[in-house]
Tab-separated table of C-alpha atoms in Angstrom:
chain	number	residue	atom	x	y	z
A	1	MET	CA	100.533	118.490	84.186
A	2	ILE	CA	96.813	117.737	83.799
A	3	ASP	CA	94.602	120.840	83.601
A	4	VAL	CA	92.864	119.938	86.821
A	5	ILE	CA	90.753	123.125	86.831
A	6	ASP	CA	88.888	121.844	83.787
A	7	GLU	CA	88.236	118.548	85.555
A	8	LEU	CA	86.982	120.282	88.697
A	9	HIS	CA	84.645	122.478	86.631
A	10	ARG	CA	83.347	119.469	84.706
A	11	ARG	CA	82.448	117.764	87.953
A	12	GLY	CA	80.879	120.911	89.420
A	13	LEU	CA	83.402	121.057	92.264
A	14	ILE	CA	84.262	124.759	92.019
A	15	ALA	CA	81.859	127.289	93.497
A	16	GLN	CA	84.306	130.212	93.769
A	17	SER	CA	87.957	130.837	93.019
A	18	THR	CA	90.369	133.725	93.230
A	19	ASP	CA	91.730	134.804	89.846
A	20	GLU	CA	91.032	131.567	88.049
A	21	ASP	CA	93.270	132.382	85.088
A	22	GLY	CA	96.127	133.103	87.478
A	23	LEU	CA	95.451	129.899	89.407
A	24	ARG	CA	95.320	127.844	86.214
A	25	ALA	CA	98.660	129.286	85.107
A	26	HIS	CA	100.160	128.704	88.556
A	27	LEU	CA	99.138	125.038	88.553
A	28	ALA	CA	100.517	124.601	85.034
A	29	GLU	CA	103.952	125.859	86.079
A	30	GLY	CA	104.670	122.740	88.102
A	31	PRO	CA	103.712	120.957	91.303
A	32	VAL	CA	102.231	123.283	93.929
A	33	ALA	CA	101.504	122.613	97.597
A	34	TYR	CA	97.842	122.976	98.527
A	35	TYR	CA	95.864	122.336	101.691
A	36	ALA	CA	92.483	121.823	103.278
A	37	GLY	CA	91.749	121.943	106.973
A	38	PHE	CA	89.468	119.759	109.090
A	39	ASP	CA	88.491	120.742	112.618
A	40	PRO	CA	88.026	117.985	115.230
A	41	THR	CA	84.661	119.184	116.535
A	42	ALA	CA	83.411	115.571	116.633
A	43	PRO	CA	85.088	112.158	116.913
A	44	SER	CA	84.716	111.566	113.173
A	45	LEU	CA	84.367	113.282	109.834
A	46	HIS	CA	81.060	112.789	108.007
A	47	VAL	CA	79.944	112.510	104.397
A	48	GLY	CA	79.765	116.286	104.145
A	49	HIS	CA	83.575	116.288	104.248
A	50	LEU	CA	83.875	113.933	101.274
A	51	LEU	CA	83.599	116.786	98.783
A	52	GLN	CA	86.872	118.240	100.071
A	53	PHE	CA	88.585	114.912	99.527
A	54	MET	CA	87.316	114.812	95.950
A	55	VAL	CA	89.148	118.106	95.320
A	56	LEU	CA	92.254	117.027	97.243
A	57	ARG	CA	92.438	113.760	95.310
A	58	ALA	CA	91.920	115.439	91.924
A	59	LEU	CA	94.757	117.877	92.613
A	60	GLN	CA	96.931	115.017	93.845
A	61	ARG	CA	96.297	113.012	90.653
A	62	ALA	CA	97.418	116.090	88.702
A	63	GLY	CA	100.801	115.855	90.429
A	64	HIS	CA	100.416	118.440	93.186
A	65	GLN	CA	101.400	118.149	96.859
A	66	PRO	CA	98.523	117.710	99.353
A	67	VAL	CA	98.850	119.116	102.866
A	68	VAL	CA	96.156	118.041	105.329
A	69	LEU	CA	95.605	120.142	108.430
A	70	VAL	CA	93.700	118.706	111.372
A	71	GLY	CA	93.011	121.675	113.608
A	72	GLY	CA	94.023	120.856	117.136
A	73	ALA	CA	93.918	124.607	117.862
A	74	THR	CA	90.882	125.741	115.863
A	75	GLY	CA	89.037	122.645	117.038
A	76	LEU	CA	89.229	124.012	120.583
A	77	ILE	CA	87.264	127.075	119.449
A	78	GLY	CA	85.075	126.028	116.535
A	79	ASP	CA	84.058	127.959	113.450
A	80	PRO	CA	80.986	130.131	114.161
A	81	ARG	CA	77.685	128.479	113.343
A	82	PRO	CA	74.838	130.682	112.090
A	83	SER	CA	72.480	129.756	114.921
A	84	ALA	CA	74.228	129.368	118.284
A	85	GLU	CA	77.546	129.242	120.125
A	86	ARG	CA	79.465	126.001	119.800
A	87	GLN	CA	79.997	123.853	122.849
A	88	LEU	CA	83.696	123.970	123.704
A	89	ASN	CA	85.330	120.596	124.251
A	90	ASP	CA	88.190	119.992	126.659
A	91	ARG	CA	91.758	119.700	125.414
A	92	GLY	CA	92.059	115.964	125.999
A	93	THR	CA	88.924	115.230	124.002
A	94	VAL	CA	90.033	117.402	121.084
A	95	ALA	CA	93.519	115.839	121.090
A	96	ALA	CA	91.985	112.355	120.893
A	97	TRP	CA	89.737	113.466	118.030
A	98	VAL	CA	92.756	114.882	116.182
A	99	ASP	CA	94.381	111.443	116.263
A	100	ARG	CA	91.208	109.671	115.147
A	101	ILE	CA	90.577	112.033	112.254
A	102	ARG	CA	94.218	111.879	111.184
A	103	GLU	CA	93.859	108.082	110.887
A	104	GLN	CA	90.564	108.507	109.054
A	105	VAL	CA	92.050	110.840	106.459
A	106	ALA	CA	95.006	108.598	105.589
A	107	PRO	CA	93.312	106.144	103.174
A	108	PHE	CA	92.061	108.961	100.940
A	109	LEU	CA	95.481	110.348	100.056
A	110	GLU	CA	98.160	107.792	100.925
A	111	VAL	CA	100.186	106.757	97.876
A	112	PRO	CA	101.549	103.197	97.469
A	113	ALA	CA	105.344	103.122	97.488
A	114	GLU	CA	105.509	101.782	93.940
A	115	THR	CA	103.360	104.625	92.518
A	116	GLU	CA	105.319	107.131	90.457
A	117	GLY	CA	104.384	110.770	89.925
A	118	LEU	CA	102.008	111.116	92.884
A	119	LYS	CA	102.953	112.903	96.077
A	120	GLY	CA	101.894	111.525	99.446
A	121	PRO	CA	100.222	113.863	101.935
A	122	ILE	CA	101.910	116.031	104.546
A	123	TYR	CA	99.961	116.059	107.826
A	124	VAL	CA	100.017	119.068	110.141
A	125	ASP	CA	98.298	120.198	113.351
A	126	ASN	CA	97.848	123.943	113.811
A	127	LEU	CA	98.235	123.577	117.572
A	128	GLU	CA	101.977	123.335	116.855
A	129	TRP	CA	102.261	126.999	115.866
A	130	THR	CA	99.194	128.416	117.610
A	131	ALA	CA	99.808	127.222	121.175
A	132	PRO	CA	103.086	129.163	121.633
A	133	VAL	CA	101.515	132.500	120.606
A	134	SER	CA	100.844	134.783	123.581
A	135	ALA	CA	97.810	137.061	123.773
A	136	ILE	CA	100.049	140.078	123.211
A	137	ASP	CA	101.663	138.488	120.147
A	138	PHE	CA	98.249	137.492	118.827
A	139	LEU	CA	96.997	141.080	119.016
A	140	ARG	CA	100.209	142.787	117.867
A	141	ASP	CA	101.391	140.446	115.133
A	142	LEU	CA	98.095	139.098	113.807
A	143	GLY	CA	95.186	141.246	114.958
A	144	LYS	CA	96.614	144.438	113.464
A	145	HIS	CA	96.235	143.018	109.936
A	146	PHE	CA	92.463	142.521	110.192
A	147	ARG	CA	89.727	145.086	109.699
A	148	VAL	CA	86.680	144.622	111.889
A	149	SER	CA	84.336	145.761	109.115
A	150	GLN	CA	85.541	142.896	106.912
A	151	MET	CA	85.280	140.380	109.742
A	152	LEU	CA	81.723	141.485	110.457
A	153	ALA	CA	80.781	140.929	106.822
A	154	LYS	CA	81.330	137.174	107.101
A	155	GLU	CA	77.957	135.469	106.670
A	156	ALA	CA	78.052	133.321	109.811
A	157	VAL	CA	79.198	136.304	111.896
A	158	SER	CA	76.571	138.695	110.556
A	159	ALA	CA	73.841	136.096	111.055
A	160	ARG	CA	74.822	135.678	114.694
A	161	LEU	CA	75.054	139.428	115.299
A	162	ASN	CA	71.467	139.767	114.120
A	163	SER	CA	70.240	136.925	116.335
A	164	GLU	CA	69.377	136.845	120.018
A	165	ALA	CA	72.378	134.605	120.689
A	166	GLY	CA	74.959	137.142	119.532
A	167	ILE	CA	78.563	136.011	119.114
A	168	SER	CA	81.466	135.723	121.524
A	169	TYR	CA	84.918	137.104	120.827
A	170	THR	CA	86.153	133.499	120.919
A	171	GLU	CA	84.231	132.506	117.810
A	172	PHE	CA	84.662	135.937	116.234
A	173	SER	CA	88.444	135.471	116.334
A	174	TYR	CA	88.327	132.081	114.575
A	175	GLN	CA	88.924	133.566	111.137
A	176	ILE	CA	92.190	135.137	112.349
A	177	LEU	CA	93.466	131.728	113.440
A	178	GLN	CA	92.489	130.089	110.151
A	179	ALA	CA	94.101	132.904	108.172
A	180	ASN	CA	97.267	132.417	110.197
A	181	ASP	CA	97.230	128.727	109.276
A	182	TYR	CA	97.568	129.708	105.623
A	183	ARG	CA	100.485	132.016	106.453
A	184	GLU	CA	102.267	129.344	108.494
A	185	LEU	CA	101.787	126.680	105.833
A	186	HIS	CA	103.045	129.073	103.181
A	187	ARG	CA	106.150	129.668	105.295
A	188	ARG	CA	106.746	126.053	106.283
A	189	HIS	CA	105.674	124.096	103.194
A	190	GLY	CA	105.327	126.649	100.413
A	191	VAL	CA	101.539	126.231	100.267
A	192	THR	CA	99.971	128.504	97.643
A	193	LEU	CA	96.417	127.115	97.372
A	194	GLN	CA	93.738	126.510	100.001
A	195	THR	CA	90.487	124.669	99.334
A	196	GLY	CA	87.347	124.594	101.465
A	197	GLY	CA	83.572	124.741	101.464
A	198	SER	CA	81.764	127.779	100.110
A	199	ASP	CA	80.689	128.648	103.655
A	200	GLN	CA	84.410	129.119	104.399
A	201	TRP	CA	85.000	131.662	101.652
A	202	GLY	CA	85.461	134.573	104.063
A	203	ASN	CA	88.094	132.603	105.987
A	204	LEU	CA	89.859	131.562	102.788
A	205	THR	CA	90.141	135.098	101.479
A	206	ALA	CA	91.249	136.347	104.915
A	207	GLY	CA	94.177	133.931	104.670
A	208	ILE	CA	95.067	135.172	101.191
A	209	ASP	CA	95.056	138.750	102.437
A	210	LEU	CA	97.211	137.925	105.469
A	211	VAL	CA	99.814	136.133	103.325
A	212	ARG	CA	99.919	139.099	100.962
A	213	ARG	CA	100.287	141.620	103.782
A	214	THR	CA	102.937	139.756	105.767
A	215	GLU	CA	104.813	137.762	103.126
A	216	GLY	CA	104.259	139.838	100.011
A	217	ALA	CA	103.226	136.646	98.207
A	218	ARG	CA	100.381	135.896	95.837
A	219	VAL	CA	98.404	132.812	96.824
A	220	HIS	CA	95.078	131.318	95.785
A	221	ALA	CA	91.865	129.739	97.053
A	222	LEU	CA	88.925	127.832	95.667
A	223	SER	CA	85.720	126.673	97.307
A	224	THR	CA	83.345	123.790	96.719
A	225	PRO	CA	79.563	124.220	96.420
A	226	LEU	CA	77.061	123.597	99.174
A	227	VAL	CA	75.485	120.194	98.562
A	228	THR	CA	71.801	119.743	99.356
A	229	ARG	CA	69.081	117.262	98.581
A	230	SER	CA	66.625	117.990	95.809
A	231	ASP	CA	63.889	118.659	98.381
A	232	GLY	CA	66.039	121.291	100.084
A	233	THR	CA	66.871	119.250	103.178
A	234	LYS	CA	70.419	118.969	104.492
A	235	PHE	CA	72.786	116.610	102.765
A	236	GLY	CA	74.568	113.970	104.844
A	237	LYS	CA	71.758	113.115	107.251
A	238	SER	CA	69.906	109.838	107.569
A	239	GLU	CA	67.013	108.995	109.872
A	240	GLY	CA	69.568	108.150	112.556
A	241	GLY	CA	71.429	111.448	112.246
A	242	ALA	CA	74.722	112.280	110.567
A	243	VAL	CA	76.317	109.740	108.238
A	244	TRP	CA	79.804	109.375	109.703
A	245	LEU	CA	82.939	108.031	108.047
A	246	ASP	CA	83.901	106.147	111.219
A	247	PRO	CA	82.486	102.592	110.957
A	248	ALA	CA	81.901	102.546	114.716
A	249	LEU	CA	79.461	105.464	114.349
A	250	THR	CA	77.908	104.603	110.971
A	251	SER	CA	78.333	100.996	109.883
A	252	PRO	CA	79.605	100.293	106.354
A	253	TYR	CA	76.198	98.759	105.661
A	254	ALA	CA	74.408	101.963	106.702
A	255	PHE	CA	76.907	104.022	104.721
A	256	PHE	CA	76.247	101.894	101.638
A	257	GLN	CA	72.493	102.144	102.129
A	258	PHE	CA	72.656	105.961	102.430
A	259	TRP	CA	73.870	106.207	98.838
A	260	LEU	CA	71.806	103.280	97.571
A	261	ASN	CA	68.580	104.881	98.858
A	262	ALA	CA	69.279	108.312	97.330
A	263	GLU	CA	66.452	109.865	95.353
A	264	ASP	CA	66.868	109.765	91.576
A	265	ALA	CA	67.213	113.543	91.285
A	266	ASP	CA	69.824	113.544	94.052
A	267	VAL	CA	72.002	110.799	92.611
A	268	ARG	CA	72.046	112.527	89.225
A	269	ALA	CA	73.378	115.655	90.912
A	270	TRP	CA	75.771	113.818	93.234
A	271	LEU	CA	77.377	111.453	90.709
A	272	PRO	CA	79.605	114.057	88.995
A	273	LEU	CA	80.615	115.465	92.376
A	274	TYR	CA	81.530	112.225	94.121
A	275	SER	CA	82.415	109.748	91.377
A	276	GLU	CA	85.936	109.553	89.997
A	277	ARG	CA	84.803	107.576	86.970
A	278	PRO	CA	85.549	108.986	83.501
A	279	ALA	CA	83.065	111.593	82.309
A	280	GLU	CA	81.487	109.251	79.739
A	281	GLU	CA	80.747	106.635	82.412
A	282	VAL	CA	79.165	109.207	84.709
A	283	ASP	CA	77.056	110.527	81.825
A	284	ALA	CA	75.931	106.993	80.986
A	285	LEU	CA	74.901	106.322	84.588
A	286	VAL	CA	72.941	109.578	84.741
A	287	ALA	CA	71.233	108.724	81.444
A	288	GLU	CA	70.315	105.255	82.697
A	289	SER	CA	68.880	106.781	85.872
A	290	VAL	CA	66.558	108.855	83.685
A	291	GLU	CA	65.602	106.005	81.362
A	292	ARG	CA	65.328	103.183	83.929
A	293	PRO	CA	65.016	104.704	87.400
A	294	ALA	CA	63.642	101.523	88.966
A	295	ALA	CA	66.934	99.717	88.281
A	296	ARG	CA	68.773	102.154	90.611
A	297	THR	CA	71.981	101.497	88.674
A	298	ALA	CA	73.369	104.958	89.394
A	299	GLN	CA	72.687	104.651	93.133
A	300	ARG	CA	74.373	101.265	93.306
A	301	ALA	CA	77.393	102.445	91.340
A	302	LEU	CA	77.896	105.432	93.651
A	303	ALA	CA	77.312	103.339	96.786
A	304	GLU	CA	79.896	100.796	95.663
A	305	GLU	CA	82.488	103.401	94.679
A	306	LEU	CA	82.270	105.440	97.873
A	307	THR	CA	82.005	102.481	100.250
A	308	LEU	CA	85.132	101.056	98.639
A	309	LEU	CA	86.917	104.393	98.999
A	310	VAL	CA	85.938	104.995	102.637
A	311	HIS	CA	85.823	101.460	104.072
A	312	GLY	CA	87.784	99.225	101.692
A	313	PRO	CA	86.964	96.086	99.662
A	314	ASP	CA	86.192	93.711	102.555
A	315	GLU	CA	83.615	96.017	104.136
A	316	LEU	CA	82.077	96.714	100.729
A	317	ARG	CA	81.602	92.978	100.138
A	318	GLN	CA	79.982	92.561	103.560
A	319	ALA	CA	77.700	95.581	103.066
A	320	GLU	CA	76.525	94.253	99.707
A	321	ALA	CA	76.085	90.741	101.092
A	322	ALA	CA	74.054	92.054	104.035
A	323	GLY	CA	71.730	93.912	101.698
A	324	ARG	CA	71.197	90.869	99.523
A	325	ALA	CA	70.635	88.623	102.547
A	326	LEU	CA	68.122	90.892	104.282
A	327	PHE	CA	66.013	91.098	101.159
A	328	GLY	CA	66.022	87.403	100.442
A	329	ARG	CA	68.662	87.133	97.748
A	330	GLU	CA	71.366	85.445	99.835
A	331	ASP	CA	71.687	83.078	102.795
A	332	LEU	CA	71.341	84.937	106.099
A	333	THR	CA	73.442	82.373	107.931
A	334	ALA	CA	76.413	83.223	105.710
A	335	LEU	CA	76.573	86.700	107.226
A	336	GLY	CA	78.828	87.233	110.178
A	337	GLU	CA	77.247	88.180	113.479
A	338	GLN	CA	78.706	91.695	113.337
A	339	ALA	CA	77.524	92.402	109.798
A	340	LEU	CA	74.047	91.033	110.501
A	341	GLY	CA	73.686	93.051	113.702
A	342	ALA	CA	74.868	96.293	112.076
A	343	ALA	CA	72.460	95.838	109.174
A	344	LEU	CA	69.467	95.119	111.402
A	345	ARG	CA	70.188	98.006	113.765
A	346	GLU	CA	70.233	100.302	110.759
A	347	ALA	CA	67.019	98.792	109.361
A	348	GLY	CA	65.322	99.132	112.752
A	349	SER	CA	65.105	96.580	115.519
A	350	VAL	CA	63.514	95.743	118.837
A	351	THR	CA	64.642	93.598	121.755
A	352	VAL	CA	62.381	90.990	123.339
A	353	ASP	CA	62.848	89.420	126.768
A	354	GLY	CA	61.287	86.298	128.187
A	355	ASP	CA	58.988	84.189	126.029
A	356	THR	CA	59.167	84.910	122.320
A	357	PRO	CA	56.051	86.671	120.989
A	358	THR	CA	54.140	85.323	118.014
A	359	VAL	CA	55.018	86.391	114.490
A	360	ALA	CA	51.955	88.640	114.405
A	361	GLN	CA	53.050	90.312	117.633
A	362	LEU	CA	56.610	90.708	116.341
A	363	LEU	CA	55.386	92.305	113.121
A	364	GLN	CA	53.487	94.847	115.219
A	365	LEU	CA	56.341	95.393	117.713
A	366	THR	CA	58.811	96.166	114.930
A	367	GLY	CA	56.419	98.602	113.264
A	368	LEU	CA	56.148	96.616	110.061
A	369	VAL	CA	52.376	96.645	110.578
A	370	GLY	CA	50.110	98.834	112.625
A	371	SER	CA	47.955	96.203	114.323
A	372	LEU	CA	47.616	92.496	114.977
A	373	SER	CA	44.770	92.244	112.496
A	374	GLU	CA	46.961	93.823	109.807
A	375	ALA	CA	49.725	91.374	110.728
A	376	ARG	CA	47.417	88.398	110.300
A	377	ARG	CA	46.155	89.773	106.999
A	378	THR	CA	49.721	90.241	105.763
A	379	VAL	CA	50.561	86.630	106.647
A	380	LYS	CA	47.377	85.348	105.007
A	381	GLU	CA	48.218	87.235	101.796
A	382	GLY	CA	51.726	85.707	101.742
A	383	GLY	CA	53.574	88.954	102.414
A	384	ALA	CA	55.316	88.131	105.731
A	385	TYR	CA	58.756	86.523	106.005
A	386	LEU	CA	60.804	85.244	108.915
A	387	ASN	CA	64.502	84.775	108.111
A	388	ASN	CA	63.529	84.970	104.414
A	389	GLU	CA	61.042	82.097	104.741
A	390	ARG	CA	57.383	82.895	104.060
A	391	VAL	CA	55.284	82.735	107.230
A	392	THR	CA	52.064	80.727	107.111
A	393	ASP	CA	50.957	80.848	110.754
A	394	ALA	CA	50.672	84.351	112.225
A	395	ASP	CA	50.033	83.085	115.749
A	396	ALA	CA	53.031	80.751	115.981
A	397	ALA	CA	56.103	81.869	117.915
A	398	PRO	CA	59.562	81.337	116.369
A	399	GLY	CA	61.340	78.347	117.897
A	400	ASP	CA	64.824	78.291	119.375
A	401	ASP	CA	66.251	77.051	116.090
A	402	ALA	CA	65.030	80.183	114.282
A	403	TRP	CA	67.433	82.542	116.054
A	404	LEU	CA	70.431	83.583	113.978
A	405	PRO	CA	73.969	84.289	115.303
A	406	GLY	CA	73.929	87.111	117.820
A	407	GLY	CA	70.365	86.254	118.819
A	408	TRP	CA	68.611	87.821	115.821
A	409	LEU	CA	65.445	87.245	113.841
A	410	VAL	CA	64.898	88.946	110.486
A	411	LEU	CA	61.328	89.974	109.725
A	412	ARG	CA	60.283	91.244	106.341
A	413	ARG	CA	57.041	92.552	104.941
A	414	GLY	CA	56.872	92.405	101.180
A	415	LYS	CA	60.041	93.066	99.207
A	416	ARG	CA	61.539	96.104	100.941
A	417	ALA	CA	60.301	96.558	104.543
A	418	VAL	CA	62.748	94.834	106.944
A	419	ALA	CA	63.221	94.879	110.711
A	420	GLY	CA	65.227	92.933	113.242
A	421	VAL	CA	64.341	91.311	116.552
A	422	GLN	CA	67.108	90.648	119.079
A	423	ARG	CA	66.740	88.217	121.927
A	424	GLY	CA	67.264	89.835	125.317
A	425	THR	CA	68.070	88.303	128.663
A	426	THR	CA	65.661	85.584	129.685
A	427	PRO	CA	64.454	86.042	133.286
């Protein structure tokens, strides 16, 4: 067995663990079953969840058995947030999200039939064992094992107690349900390790304690660090909001661009966490980022690796082609209508109805310039492009033959500022 704990430490993926020496010895004894849980509080997972998959995949490569829980029960309640009560979603919505997230998880852990030595994932839904529990059983068989003082010490709970919002018993009881998940998975699948984010540490240890009290068994947990940007802002957000794993919510192009546009300091911190390349390759990419930051080699390597992992080779090729085409390095007409539209919506676009405005007006409408005079100056200086062709007449309107598939025009100012114009309905 590979000493996977060393690998996880090298990559910076362990923030906390229970009895690390004991866990290391336990993993060395032979394949163990381990799990991570994902609550369907939205129709998709986002890039913040990727760190958990890095841990799940590393343990899987070391020969261990992954168990993936999508919380059809806990998703109906929601883990307490520090600031305010979660909005509760109806059962039908949560059930649909469970199915979507289950499909989303599959590519990360599925093992080809011809692969030897790797164990495919076991998928579970905690609604299966939570729904049949009555209120009396919940209080008698589960509630009696929890001390309120320990539950109050959880960071998210204490933060809410000290706020004007307070906390409902619904959210307060969440940690009991998650702890019971560990017990049930230990009983059903022999799970002896749970992984999760560092903000889940109180829930993880509650599960360990419940298994010990009710089963007399010794089990383990480890948590991943909180990932932030170098400027302190929240990781996983773009200008349009969360960066989702679902291509219908965040296009593969936008996903690719999120990593490609990372700040140098961020990509140096994120590479070890998210890249599964050998250590020497990661170190070389970090070193190149320091020596030649303008080349953005590290950003491109991470963007390619993660887009391939999340969306597959075809979407990676289209995302790369769209980037090259928008910035003048490839033929725009070679892009499919869907790829072009997704890229331009992410870059920023406007819709025009009726007669087509002039290039100067379009440059102003898209926000590439602040005024018509600035637009004309940009054209005069040779810095304005329409469909990757340099514009020479600021007051000419694009003809019918200029519109690309899907009714798009691509405007660019200089090398990096791009926007789209979509043709609306003509009166």
